[in-house]
XYZ file of C-alpha atoms in Angstrom:
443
model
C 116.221 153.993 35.767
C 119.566 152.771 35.797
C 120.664 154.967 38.515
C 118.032 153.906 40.585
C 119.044 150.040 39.585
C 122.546 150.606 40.648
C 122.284 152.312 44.096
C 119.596 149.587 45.012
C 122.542 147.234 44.967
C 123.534 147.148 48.698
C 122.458 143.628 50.104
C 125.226 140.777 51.270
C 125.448 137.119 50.971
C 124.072 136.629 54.128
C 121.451 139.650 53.800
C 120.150 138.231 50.897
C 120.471 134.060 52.471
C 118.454 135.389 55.659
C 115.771 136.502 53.668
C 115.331 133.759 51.768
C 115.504 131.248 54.654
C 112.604 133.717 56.358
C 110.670 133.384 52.927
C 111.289 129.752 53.588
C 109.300 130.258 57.273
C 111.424 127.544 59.117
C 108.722 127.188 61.863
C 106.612 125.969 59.066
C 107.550 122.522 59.856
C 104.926 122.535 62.993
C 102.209 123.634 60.525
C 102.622 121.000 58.054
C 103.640 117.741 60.408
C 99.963 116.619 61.589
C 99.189 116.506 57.241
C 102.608 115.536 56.379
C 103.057 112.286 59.202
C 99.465 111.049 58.568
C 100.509 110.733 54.734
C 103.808 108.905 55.043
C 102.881 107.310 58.267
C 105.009 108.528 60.710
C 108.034 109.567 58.366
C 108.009 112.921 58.093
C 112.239 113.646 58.410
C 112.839 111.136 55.622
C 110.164 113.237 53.410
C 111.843 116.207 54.127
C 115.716 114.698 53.614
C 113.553 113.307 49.869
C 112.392 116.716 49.526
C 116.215 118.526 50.043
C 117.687 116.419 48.189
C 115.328 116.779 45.049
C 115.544 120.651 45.952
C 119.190 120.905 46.290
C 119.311 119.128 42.441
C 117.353 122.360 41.149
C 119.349 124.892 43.117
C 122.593 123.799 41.397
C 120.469 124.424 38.039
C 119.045 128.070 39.685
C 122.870 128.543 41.104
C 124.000 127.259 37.557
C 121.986 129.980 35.790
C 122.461 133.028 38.154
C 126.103 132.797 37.884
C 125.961 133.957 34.090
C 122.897 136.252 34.346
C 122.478 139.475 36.343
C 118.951 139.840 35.705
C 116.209 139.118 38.426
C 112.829 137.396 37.666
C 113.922 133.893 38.539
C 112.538 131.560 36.245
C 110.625 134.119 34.433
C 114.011 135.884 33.315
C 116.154 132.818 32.755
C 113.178 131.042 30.506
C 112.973 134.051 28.496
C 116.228 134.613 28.238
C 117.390 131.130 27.055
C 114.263 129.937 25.453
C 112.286 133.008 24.161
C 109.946 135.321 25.645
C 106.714 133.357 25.077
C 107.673 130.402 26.914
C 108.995 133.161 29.563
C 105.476 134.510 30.043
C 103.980 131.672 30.735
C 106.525 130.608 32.617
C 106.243 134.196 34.715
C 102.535 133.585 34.649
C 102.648 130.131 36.652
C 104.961 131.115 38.677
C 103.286 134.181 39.577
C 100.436 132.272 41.498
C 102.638 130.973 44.260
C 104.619 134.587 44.329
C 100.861 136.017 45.232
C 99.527 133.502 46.923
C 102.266 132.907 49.759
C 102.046 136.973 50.878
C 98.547 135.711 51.221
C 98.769 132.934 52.866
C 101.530 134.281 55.985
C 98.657 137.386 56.852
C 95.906 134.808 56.960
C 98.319 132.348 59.544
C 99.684 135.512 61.274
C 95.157 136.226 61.925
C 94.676 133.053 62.940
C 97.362 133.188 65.606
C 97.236 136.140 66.570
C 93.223 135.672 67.206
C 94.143 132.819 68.618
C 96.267 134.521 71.569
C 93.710 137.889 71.548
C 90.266 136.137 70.752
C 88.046 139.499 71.305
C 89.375 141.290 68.545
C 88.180 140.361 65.030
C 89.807 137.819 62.969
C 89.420 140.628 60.290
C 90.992 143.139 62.134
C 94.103 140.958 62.320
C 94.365 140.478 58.316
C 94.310 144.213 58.062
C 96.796 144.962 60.135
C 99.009 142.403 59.083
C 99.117 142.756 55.354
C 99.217 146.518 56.035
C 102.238 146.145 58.380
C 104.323 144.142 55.680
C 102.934 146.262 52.789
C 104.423 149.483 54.763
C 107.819 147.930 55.351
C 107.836 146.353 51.977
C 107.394 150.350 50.892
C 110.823 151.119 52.121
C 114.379 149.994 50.845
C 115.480 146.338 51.278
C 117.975 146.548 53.629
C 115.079 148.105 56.318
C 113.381 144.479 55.004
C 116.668 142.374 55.687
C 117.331 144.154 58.849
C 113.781 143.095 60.086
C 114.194 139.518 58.818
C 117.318 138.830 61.046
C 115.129 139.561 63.806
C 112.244 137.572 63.029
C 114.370 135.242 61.484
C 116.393 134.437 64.837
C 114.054 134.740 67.160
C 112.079 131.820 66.139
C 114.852 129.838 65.706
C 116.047 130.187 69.102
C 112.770 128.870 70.494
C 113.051 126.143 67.810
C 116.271 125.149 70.186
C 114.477 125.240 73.581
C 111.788 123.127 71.843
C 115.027 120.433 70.638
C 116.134 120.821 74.686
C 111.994 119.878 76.155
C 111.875 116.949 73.736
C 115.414 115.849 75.106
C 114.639 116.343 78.569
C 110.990 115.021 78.321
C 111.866 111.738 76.494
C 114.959 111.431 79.078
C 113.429 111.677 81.877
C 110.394 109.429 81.428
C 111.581 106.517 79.027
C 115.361 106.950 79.394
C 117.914 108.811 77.594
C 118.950 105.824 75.242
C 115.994 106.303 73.822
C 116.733 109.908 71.923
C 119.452 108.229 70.637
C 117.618 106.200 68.116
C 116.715 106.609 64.462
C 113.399 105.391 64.637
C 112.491 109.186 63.587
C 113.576 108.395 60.113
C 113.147 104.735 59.633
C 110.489 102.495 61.435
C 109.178 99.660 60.039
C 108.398 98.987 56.453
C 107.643 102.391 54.073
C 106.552 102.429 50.657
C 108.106 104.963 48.509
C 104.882 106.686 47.172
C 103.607 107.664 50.294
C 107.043 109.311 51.167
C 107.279 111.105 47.709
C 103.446 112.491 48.068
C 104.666 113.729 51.641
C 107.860 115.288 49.982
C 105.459 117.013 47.202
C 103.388 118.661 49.980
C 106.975 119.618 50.999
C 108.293 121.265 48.840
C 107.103 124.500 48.433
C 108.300 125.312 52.341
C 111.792 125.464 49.920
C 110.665 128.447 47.572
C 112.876 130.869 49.000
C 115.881 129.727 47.174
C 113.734 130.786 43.870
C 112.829 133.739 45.812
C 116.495 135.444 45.909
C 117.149 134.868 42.391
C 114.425 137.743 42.250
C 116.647 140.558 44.234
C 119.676 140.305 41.893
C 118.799 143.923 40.938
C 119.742 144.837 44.900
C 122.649 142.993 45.505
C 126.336 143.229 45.420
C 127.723 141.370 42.853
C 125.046 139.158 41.992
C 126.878 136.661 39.859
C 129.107 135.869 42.790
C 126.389 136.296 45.641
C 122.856 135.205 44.245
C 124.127 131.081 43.309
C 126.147 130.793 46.760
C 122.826 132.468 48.556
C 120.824 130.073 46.546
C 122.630 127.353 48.003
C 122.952 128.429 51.293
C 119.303 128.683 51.743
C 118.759 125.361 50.585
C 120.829 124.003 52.596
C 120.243 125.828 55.686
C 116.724 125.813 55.258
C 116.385 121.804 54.734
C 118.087 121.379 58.027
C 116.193 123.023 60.035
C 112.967 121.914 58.514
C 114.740 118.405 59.244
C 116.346 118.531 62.834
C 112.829 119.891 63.732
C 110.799 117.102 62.193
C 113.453 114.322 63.434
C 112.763 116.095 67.286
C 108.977 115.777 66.526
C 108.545 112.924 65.145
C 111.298 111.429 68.130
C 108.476 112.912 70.525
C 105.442 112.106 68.148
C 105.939 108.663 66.539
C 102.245 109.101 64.978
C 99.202 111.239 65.258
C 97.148 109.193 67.618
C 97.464 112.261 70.084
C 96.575 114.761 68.362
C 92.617 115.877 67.612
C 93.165 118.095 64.733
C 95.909 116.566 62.670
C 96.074 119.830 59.860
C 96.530 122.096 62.652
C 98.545 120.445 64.849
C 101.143 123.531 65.938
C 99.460 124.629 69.354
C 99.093 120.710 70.635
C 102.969 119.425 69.410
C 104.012 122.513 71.774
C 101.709 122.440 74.556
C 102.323 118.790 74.899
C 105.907 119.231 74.960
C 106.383 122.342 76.882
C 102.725 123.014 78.742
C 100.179 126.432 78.371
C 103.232 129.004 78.645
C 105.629 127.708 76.565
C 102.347 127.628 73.921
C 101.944 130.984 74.359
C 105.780 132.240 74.077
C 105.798 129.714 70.777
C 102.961 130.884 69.379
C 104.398 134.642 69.587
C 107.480 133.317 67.766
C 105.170 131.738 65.055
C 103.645 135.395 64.479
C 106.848 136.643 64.257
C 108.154 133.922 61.739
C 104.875 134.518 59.551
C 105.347 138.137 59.674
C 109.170 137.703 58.400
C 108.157 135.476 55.876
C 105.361 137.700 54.596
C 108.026 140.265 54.281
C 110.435 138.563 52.249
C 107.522 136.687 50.197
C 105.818 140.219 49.853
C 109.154 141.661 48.639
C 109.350 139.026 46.155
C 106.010 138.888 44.653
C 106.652 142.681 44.414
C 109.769 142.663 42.132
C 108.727 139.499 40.226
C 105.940 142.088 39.003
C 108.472 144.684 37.951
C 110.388 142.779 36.170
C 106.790 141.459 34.497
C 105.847 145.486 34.410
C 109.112 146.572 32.757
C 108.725 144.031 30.045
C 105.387 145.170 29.006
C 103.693 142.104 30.015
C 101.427 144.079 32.834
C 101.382 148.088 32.380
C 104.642 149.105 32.744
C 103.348 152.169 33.365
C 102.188 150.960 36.865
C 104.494 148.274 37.823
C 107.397 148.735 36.209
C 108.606 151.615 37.475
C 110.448 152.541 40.689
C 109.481 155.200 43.278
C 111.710 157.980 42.711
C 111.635 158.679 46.474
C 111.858 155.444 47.931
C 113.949 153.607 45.386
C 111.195 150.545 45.451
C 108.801 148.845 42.941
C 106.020 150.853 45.144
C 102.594 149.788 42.893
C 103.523 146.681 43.273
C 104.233 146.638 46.881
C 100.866 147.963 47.234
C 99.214 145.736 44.734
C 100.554 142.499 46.704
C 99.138 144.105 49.727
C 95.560 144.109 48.573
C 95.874 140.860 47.054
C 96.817 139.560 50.713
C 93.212 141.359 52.135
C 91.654 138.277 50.556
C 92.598 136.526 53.102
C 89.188 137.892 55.017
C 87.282 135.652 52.514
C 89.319 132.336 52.600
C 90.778 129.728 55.053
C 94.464 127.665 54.869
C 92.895 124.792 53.539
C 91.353 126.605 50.276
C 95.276 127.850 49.362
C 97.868 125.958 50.793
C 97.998 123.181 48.490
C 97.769 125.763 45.639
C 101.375 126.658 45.614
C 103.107 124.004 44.855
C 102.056 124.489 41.279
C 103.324 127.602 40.808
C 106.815 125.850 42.540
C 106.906 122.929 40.323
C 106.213 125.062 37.140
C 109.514 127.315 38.394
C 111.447 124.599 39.125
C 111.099 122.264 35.606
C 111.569 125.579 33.775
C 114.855 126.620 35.510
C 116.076 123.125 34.965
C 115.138 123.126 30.929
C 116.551 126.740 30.651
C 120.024 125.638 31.947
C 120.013 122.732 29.153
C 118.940 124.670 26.787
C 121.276 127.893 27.374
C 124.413 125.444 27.950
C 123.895 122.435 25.866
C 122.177 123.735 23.187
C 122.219 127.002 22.313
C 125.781 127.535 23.474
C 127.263 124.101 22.642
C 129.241 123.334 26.321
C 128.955 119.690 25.241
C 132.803 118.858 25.531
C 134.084 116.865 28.568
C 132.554 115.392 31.394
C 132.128 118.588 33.515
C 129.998 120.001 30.884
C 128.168 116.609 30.319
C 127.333 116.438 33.882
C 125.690 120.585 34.645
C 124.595 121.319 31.171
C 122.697 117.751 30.726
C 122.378 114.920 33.633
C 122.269 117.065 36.078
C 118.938 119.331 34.758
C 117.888 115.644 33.620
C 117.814 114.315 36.800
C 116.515 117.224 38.301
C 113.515 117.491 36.085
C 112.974 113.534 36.453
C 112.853 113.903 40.677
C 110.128 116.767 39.732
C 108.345 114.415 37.679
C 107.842 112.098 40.393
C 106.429 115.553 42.527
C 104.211 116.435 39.595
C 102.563 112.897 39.690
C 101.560 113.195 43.098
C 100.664 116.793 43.220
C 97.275 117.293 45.230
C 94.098 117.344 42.641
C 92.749 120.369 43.824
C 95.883 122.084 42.875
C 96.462 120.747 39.323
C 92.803 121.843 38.189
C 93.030 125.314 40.183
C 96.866 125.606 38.327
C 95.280 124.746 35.038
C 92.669 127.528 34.932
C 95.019 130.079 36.286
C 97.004 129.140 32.621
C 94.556 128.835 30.966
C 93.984 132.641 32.237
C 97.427 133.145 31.256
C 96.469 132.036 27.544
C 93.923 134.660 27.123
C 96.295 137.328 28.570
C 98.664 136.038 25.808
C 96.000 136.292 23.225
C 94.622 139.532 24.105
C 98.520 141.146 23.887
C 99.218 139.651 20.516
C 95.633 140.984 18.961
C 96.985 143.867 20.621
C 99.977 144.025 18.961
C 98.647 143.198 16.073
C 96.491 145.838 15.661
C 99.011 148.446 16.510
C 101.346 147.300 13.954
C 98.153 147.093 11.124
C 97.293 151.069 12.401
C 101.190 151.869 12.213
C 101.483 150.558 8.960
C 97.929 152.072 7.457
């Protein structure tokens, strides 16, 4: 097994930063504006710039962390290893639901566009294919998957630039130039802060994939040095794209008067802008960002089960072992590929808002494990430096999450609570478990 670990390190800093910026799905910003602008009223860039900046606070704890530990799991791995293992699983357990769930949720937008451009074939047909496409990639070793992702990753990108240029050229030429030059995209008028911070906590899982590359540690090159700078990097890259997009869309979009279905408002920002072929060309690029984010997320969800696997908290039999063959946590892989075939039975609205539990959960518990690990346990107390990353730092960190807690969706806060209370009974069932092995052993 530790053969296998070792030659499965092969992955870069930017490898490893382009597939957590595709987990990220940077042409997610279209999907989310039409919700995101009618809940902060037209300020959808400063929700974002909230959003990064509260992010950015937790990736210095998840960059913090990674720099002393080698292991992957994310917050899993670090809560167990700096608090204990049952606040770990738990932890894992939460965590898990937004691992599964966003897999799920890229095959059921990559149906809906793709039956969108192809109406006569079967929305079901479309699921199929796609979570079988990223399952059988996801099958092979991770450099195939970052390879891919550079593509996909790119691609969209690019036509996230000619979309910057219409907006430009569309404004310019009917009101005036002077009038892109304004920053009435991030500040118009008066704006209450709650509205902006429930905006940011719809927000702010579209920043998971800097919690996502903590999870390939075991495939990397010197993961101490390259997992915290990747963590960073996708941060930081990520939140300004999501940002230069919204500030062009909101430039060309000051509110969402024009628009006739606000929570799917993708295929009228870009017909609008750039007319019935340029919708077509965009939408292609959307397939291809879902299908590179369903890669990397499908990659993740994958290893974050095992690392569950090998520690005995699912049957480590199953997941936590590695294809001799193919080098790759293959149950798994497959296991996150049925789990995304549910996406036959359920529509966007039903999951979306889901995820940001399993986020939220992550991101307090990588911000506690640093104080713990640092402050506590360890006692790096002396001097300002170690004041500032082992205490205010995760403080303030964990305080910004507050505010995202509060003003997490309903819907997702009772569906979150069952899924631990799940958890519970999973803990339960192990413990009478391991009870009654050690009574047997010892009769």
């Amino acid at each position: 097994m530790e053969q296998e670990s070792v030659s499965l390190k092969k992955l870069s800093l930017w490898q490893v930063t382009v597939i957590g910026i595709a987990y990220m799905t940077p042409m997610t910003v279209f999907d989310t504006f039409g919700i995101v602008s009618g809940i902060t009223n037209g300020h959808v860039p400063l929700a974002y710039l909230l959003a990064l900046t509260t992010m950015l606070l937790t990736a210095f704890s998840y960059a913090r962390f990674s720099k002393h530990s080698e292991k992957s799991g994310s917050a899993y791995s670090y809560t167990t290893e700096s608090i204990g293992p049952k606040s770990g699983l738990f932890v894992g357990w939460c965590t898990l639901l937004d691992y599964l769930l966003l897999p799920l949720i890229n095959v059921l937008l990559a149906a809906i566009y793709l039956t969108a451009l192809i109406p006569s074939v079967p929305y079901w047909f479309w699921v199929i294919v796609s979570a079988g496409l990223v399952t059988l990639v996801n099958c092979f070793r991770i450099r195939l998957l970052a390879n891919i992702s550079l593509i996909f990753v790119f691609a969209p990108i690019i036509l996230m630039i000619i979309f910057v240029y219409l907006v430009i050229q569309g404004i310019g030429s009917t009101q005036g130039y002077e009038y892109v030059l304004t920053l009435n995209p991030l500040w118009h008028g008066q704006q209450e802060l709650l509205p902006l911070v429930a905006g940011a906590s719809v927000l702010c899982f579209s920043f998971l994939g800097f919690d996502a590359v903590t999870t390939l540690s075991n495939e990397t090159q010197n993961p101490t040095k390259t997992i915290p700078y990747a963590v960073l990097l996708t941060t930081l890259f990520g939140g300004m794209i999501f940002f230069t997009a919204s500030w062009f869309i909101q430039l060309y979009y000051p509110s969402n008067i024009r628009f006739h279905h606000p929570s799917e408002a993708l295929p009228e920002i870009v017909l609008y802008v750039g007319g019935a072929l340029f919708q077509s060309i965009f939408l292609c690029g959307q397939i291809m960002n879902t299908v590179a984010s369903g890669l990397a997320s499908h990659a993740s969800a994958s290893r974050l089960l095992y690392i569950m696997g090998k520690d005995n908290i699912f049957p480590k039999k199953y997941f936590g072992t590695l294809h001799a063959t193919l080098g790759t946590p293959f149950f798994s892989v497959l296991f996150v590929g049925l789990i995304s075939l549910s996406a036959i039975f359920l529509n966007l609205a039903q999951v979306i808002s889901l995820i940001s539990f399993g986020a939220l959960v992550a991101f307090t518990a990588v911000n506690l494990s640093v104080f713990v690990k640092f402050y506590v346990r360890e006692k790096q107390r002396s001097g300002f430096k170690n004041k500032f990353f082992n205490l205010f730092l995760p403080l303030i960190s964990v305080i910004s999450i507050l505010c995202l807690w509060i003003n997490l969706d309903s819907s997702a806060l009772k569906f979150g609570s069952c899924w631990l209370a799940i958890g519970i009974l999973v803990f339960i069932y192990k413990l009478m478990k391991k009870q009654n092995i050690t009574l047997t052993n010892t009769c």
